[in-house]
C-alpha positions as CSV (number, residue, x, y, z in Angstrom):
1,M,22.6,-6.7,-61.6
2,M,21.1,-3.3,-62.1
3,M,17.6,-4.7,-61.6
4,I,18.6,-6.4,-58.3
5,K,20.1,-3.1,-57.0
6,I,16.9,-1.3,-57.9
7,I,14.8,-4.0,-56.1
8,L,17.1,-3.9,-53.0
9,L,16.9,-0.1,-52.8
10,A,13.1,-0.2,-53.1
11,I,12.9,-2.7,-50.2
12,L,15.2,-0.6,-48.1
13,G,13.2,2.5,-48.8
14,C,9.9,0.8,-47.9
15,T,11.5,-0.6,-44.7
16,L,12.8,2.9,-43.7
17,G,9.5,4.5,-44.5
18,F,7.5,1.9,-42.5
19,S,9.9,2.4,-39.5
20,Q,9.6,6.2,-39.7
21,N,5.8,6.0,-40.0
22,N,5.6,3.8,-36.9
23,Q,8.0,5.6,-34.6
24,D,6.5,6.4,-31.1
25,Q,9.1,8.3,-29.2
26,D,6.9,8.8,-26.0
27,M,5.7,5.2,-26.1
28,D,2.0,6.1,-25.8
29,G,0.8,3.7,-28.5
30,V,0.1,6.5,-31.0
31,P,2.6,6.8,-34.0
32,D,4.5,10.1,-34.1
33,Q,3.0,11.1,-37.4
34,L,-0.5,11.0,-35.8
35,D,0.6,12.2,-32.3
36,H,-0.3,15.8,-31.4
37,C,1.5,15.6,-28.1
38,L,5.0,14.0,-28.6
39,D,6.2,14.3,-25.0
40,T,3.3,12.7,-23.1
41,P,4.4,11.5,-19.6
42,F,4.9,7.7,-19.5
43,L,2.1,7.1,-17.0
44,D,-0.6,9.3,-18.6
45,E,-3.6,7.9,-20.4
46,V,-4.0,9.3,-23.9
47,D,-6.7,9.7,-26.5
48,E,-6.6,8.9,-30.2
49,T,-4.5,12.0,-30.8
50,G,-1.8,11.0,-28.3
51,C,-2.6,13.7,-25.8
52,S,-3.2,13.2,-22.1
53,I,-6.8,12.6,-21.1
54,S,-7.7,15.4,-18.6
55,S,-10.5,13.6,-16.9
56,H,-11.9,10.1,-16.3
57,L,-14.1,8.2,-13.9
58,D,-13.1,4.8,-12.4
59,I,-15.5,2.5,-10.7
60,S,-14.5,-0.8,-9.1
61,I,-16.0,-3.6,-7.0
62,G,-14.1,-6.2,-5.1
63,Y,-14.0,-8.9,-2.5
64,G,-11.6,-9.0,0.5
65,F,-11.1,-10.7,3.8
66,N,-8.9,-9.8,6.8
67,T,-7.9,-11.9,9.9
68,N,-7.2,-10.3,13.3
69,E,-7.0,-12.7,16.1
70,D,-7.1,-9.8,18.7
71,L,-10.8,-9.3,17.9
72,V,-13.3,-11.4,19.9
73,N,-16.0,-12.8,17.6
74,R,-14.6,-10.8,14.7
75,A,-11.3,-12.6,14.1
76,T,-12.2,-13.1,10.4
77,Q,-14.2,-10.6,8.3
78,H,-15.3,-10.8,4.7
79,A,-16.1,-7.6,2.7
80,I,-17.6,-6.5,-0.6
81,K,-15.9,-3.2,-1.4
82,F,-17.0,-0.4,-3.7
83,D,-14.7,2.3,-4.9
84,M,-15.3,5.3,-7.2
85,S,-12.6,7.8,-8.3
86,Y,-13.0,10.9,-10.5
87,Y,-9.8,12.4,-12.0
88,Y,-9.8,15.9,-13.4
89,N,-6.4,17.3,-14.4
90,D,-4.4,17.2,-11.2
91,W,-7.4,16.6,-8.9
92,N,-8.8,13.4,-7.6
93,Y,-12.1,12.9,-5.9
94,A,-12.7,9.4,-4.3
95,L,-15.4,7.5,-2.4
96,K,-14.9,4.2,-0.7
97,T,-17.4,2.0,1.1
98,G,-18.5,-1.6,1.4
99,I,-20.3,-4.3,3.3
100,I,-18.6,-6.5,5.9
101,A,-19.6,-9.8,7.5
102,G,-17.9,-11.5,10.4
103,E,-18.7,-14.4,12.7
104,D,-21.3,-12.4,14.7
105,D,-21.3,-9.1,12.8
106,A,-22.5,-7.8,9.5
107,G,-23.3,-4.4,8.0
108,M,-21.8,-1.4,6.2
109,Q,-18.2,-0.4,6.8
110,D,-17.3,3.2,7.3
111,T,-17.5,5.3,4.1
112,T,-14.5,7.4,3.2
113,L,-14.6,10.6,1.0
114,K,-11.3,12.1,-0.2
115,I,-10.1,15.0,-2.2
116,K,-6.4,15.1,-3.4
117,R,-4.4,17.5,-5.5
118,K,-1.2,16.5,-7.3
119,F,1.6,19.0,-7.7
120,N,4.2,18.3,-10.5
121,L,7.5,19.7,-9.2
122,S,9.3,18.2,-12.2
123,D,8.8,15.4,-14.7
124,A,10.2,13.0,-12.1
125,L,9.0,14.4,-8.7
126,K,5.3,14.6,-7.7
127,I,3.7,15.7,-4.4
128,N,0.1,14.9,-3.4
129,L,-1.9,16.7,-0.7
130,G,-5.4,16.0,0.4
131,V,-8.2,15.9,3.0
132,G,-10.9,13.5,3.7
133,M,-13.6,12.3,6.1
134,K,-14.7,8.9,7.3
135,L,-18.4,8.8,7.7
136,P,-19.8,6.5,10.6
137,T,-21.8,4.1,8.4
138,Y,-20.4,1.2,10.5
139,H,-22.8,0.4,13.3
140,I,-20.8,0.4,16.5
141,K,-21.4,2.4,19.7
142,G,-19.6,5.7,19.8
143,N,-18.8,5.8,16.1
144,K,-18.5,9.4,14.8
145,T,-17.2,11.2,11.7
146,D,-13.4,11.3,11.6
147,F,-11.3,13.8,9.6
148,I,-8.1,12.9,7.7
149,V,-5.2,14.8,6.1
150,Y,-2.9,13.2,3.5
151,A,0.5,14.1,2.2
152,S,2.7,12.0,0.0
153,T,5.6,12.3,-2.6
154,R,6.5,10.1,-5.5
155,Y,9.8,10.1,-7.4
156,Y,10.6,8.5,-10.8
157,P,14.3,7.8,-11.2
158,L,13.3,5.9,-14.3
159,A,10.1,6.2,-16.3
160,S,9.0,2.7,-15.2
161,L,10.3,2.9,-11.6
162,S,8.8,4.8,-8.7
163,L,9.9,5.5,-5.1
164,Y,7.2,6.8,-2.8
165,A,6.5,7.8,0.8
166,G,3.6,9.4,2.7
167,V,1.9,10.2,5.9
168,N,-1.8,10.3,6.9
169,H,-3.2,11.8,10.1
170,T,-6.7,11.0,11.4
171,F,-8.5,13.3,13.8
172,V,-10.5,10.7,15.7
173,Q,-13.9,12.0,16.9
174,D,-15.4,8.7,18.1
175,K,-16.7,8.7,21.7
176,E,-14.8,6.7,24.3
177,V,-16.8,3.6,25.4
178,T,-14.3,1.5,27.4
179,I,-10.8,2.4,26.3
180,P,-9.4,5.9,25.9
181,L,-9.0,7.0,22.3
182,Q,-6.4,9.1,20.4
183,D,-5.7,10.6,17.0
184,T,-3.9,8.2,14.6
185,H,-1.2,8.6,12.0
186,T,0.2,6.3,9.4
187,F,3.6,6.5,7.7
188,Y,4.5,4.4,4.7
189,L,7.3,4.1,2.1
190,G,7.8,1.8,-0.9
191,T,8.7,1.2,-4.5
192,G,6.8,0.3,-7.6
193,Y,7.6,-0.9,-11.1
194,F,5.8,-0.8,-14.4
195,F,6.8,-4.0,-16.2
196,T,4.6,-2.8,-19.1
197,K,2.1,0.0,-19.4
198,R,-0.5,-2.5,-18.4
199,F,1.2,-4.4,-15.6
200,Y,2.4,-2.7,-12.3
201,A,3.5,-4.1,-9.0
202,N,4.6,-2.4,-5.7
203,F,5.9,-3.3,-2.3
204,T,5.2,-1.1,0.8
205,Y,6.2,-0.9,4.4
206,S,3.9,1.0,6.8
207,E,3.7,1.9,10.5
208,A,0.4,3.1,12.1
209,T,-0.8,4.0,15.5
210,S,-4.0,2.6,16.9
211,K,-6.9,4.8,18.0
212,F,-6.9,2.8,21.2
213,T,-4.3,4.2,23.6
214,S,-3.6,0.7,25.0
215,N,-2.6,-0.8,21.7
216,K,0.9,-0.7,20.3
217,N,1.9,0.6,16.8
218,I,1.1,-1.6,13.8
219,Q,3.9,-2.4,11.4
220,S,3.0,-4.1,8.1
221,F,4.3,-5.1,4.7
222,S,2.0,-5.1,1.8
223,S,2.1,-5.6,-2.0
224,T,-0.3,-4.7,-4.8
225,L,-0.5,-6.0,-8.4
226,F,-2.3,-3.9,-11.0
227,Y,-3.2,-5.2,-14.5
228,K,-5.0,-3.2,-17.2
229,I,-7.0,-5.7,-19.1
230,N,-7.9,-3.3,-22.0
231,D,-8.6,0.4,-22.5
232,N,-11.6,0.3,-20.0
233,W,-11.2,-2.7,-17.7
234,F,-8.6,-3.2,-15.0
235,S,-8.0,-5.4,-12.0
236,T,-6.0,-5.2,-8.7
237,L,-4.8,-7.9,-6.3
238,S,-3.4,-6.9,-2.9
239,Y,-2.1,-8.5,0.3
240,S,-0.9,-7.1,3.6
241,H,0.7,-8.8,6.7
242,Q,1.3,-7.3,10.1
243,I,4.9,-8.2,11.3
244,N,5.1,-7.1,14.9
245,D,2.6,-9.3,16.6
246,D,2.5,-13.0,17.4
247,D,-1.2,-13.2,16.6
248,L,-2.2,-13.4,12.9
249,H,-3.1,-10.1,11.2
250,N,-3.4,-10.1,7.4
251,A,-5.7,-8.9,4.7
252,F,-6.4,-9.9,1.1
253,N,-8.3,-8.0,-1.6
254,I,-9.1,-8.5,-5.2
255,K,-10.9,-5.9,-7.4
256,I,-12.2,-5.5,-10.9
257,G,-12.8,-2.0,-12.2
258,Y,-14.0,-0.1,-15.3
259,S,-13.0,3.4,-16.6
260,L,-16.1,5.1,-17.9
261,W,-14.2,7.6,-20.0
């Protein structure tokens, strides 16, 4: 009996030791005994020491199409899209461009440059402010450089649940050709959920004005799925649908991306 007790105590001790050695209180994938930063925020990428990575560069390429029955000879457009984003601490620098092709139209789409800054008001509440410009790389008469301001907020009632809202305002500089133009703004709100650290989904409602004064506001629902394939590769799938028009307006995009560091 004494030998059995000794064996049971040894097994219990090994089990407790294994459990303690593999505890990961901040769930960043690095065991606590190797983790130099034990309170890493849930969404942060970490290095081998368990500390947040202060900078990384993401590059993605994708395919998309959109349908807009209001556009003559351009009801359906296909696009190859290219995105590049550099993150440094709370700053984000982004470039977006692509090539589009329609029934009687093909060429580069406008190129957007953005700079955003994140402000952490608390562990649960974040605010983002930014500016951008849309360069007239799309060949259409009267196309000029537009300027954009961004503001958004994101709240995490739970580590895996987010609620967000934001507004963008574009100062339209395009020259009027046939229809009077105006500045545009977009308002959106939605919710997102991290099912795991690799899989995220969101659902968003948005309302936007058109730069053409004769057009009504655009109300849309959209959803995005994000999946992190491994430490470097990731993919996104998104769909949006306009809800306040009898004609068909929708868009679909799929992207594959790579984090360089």
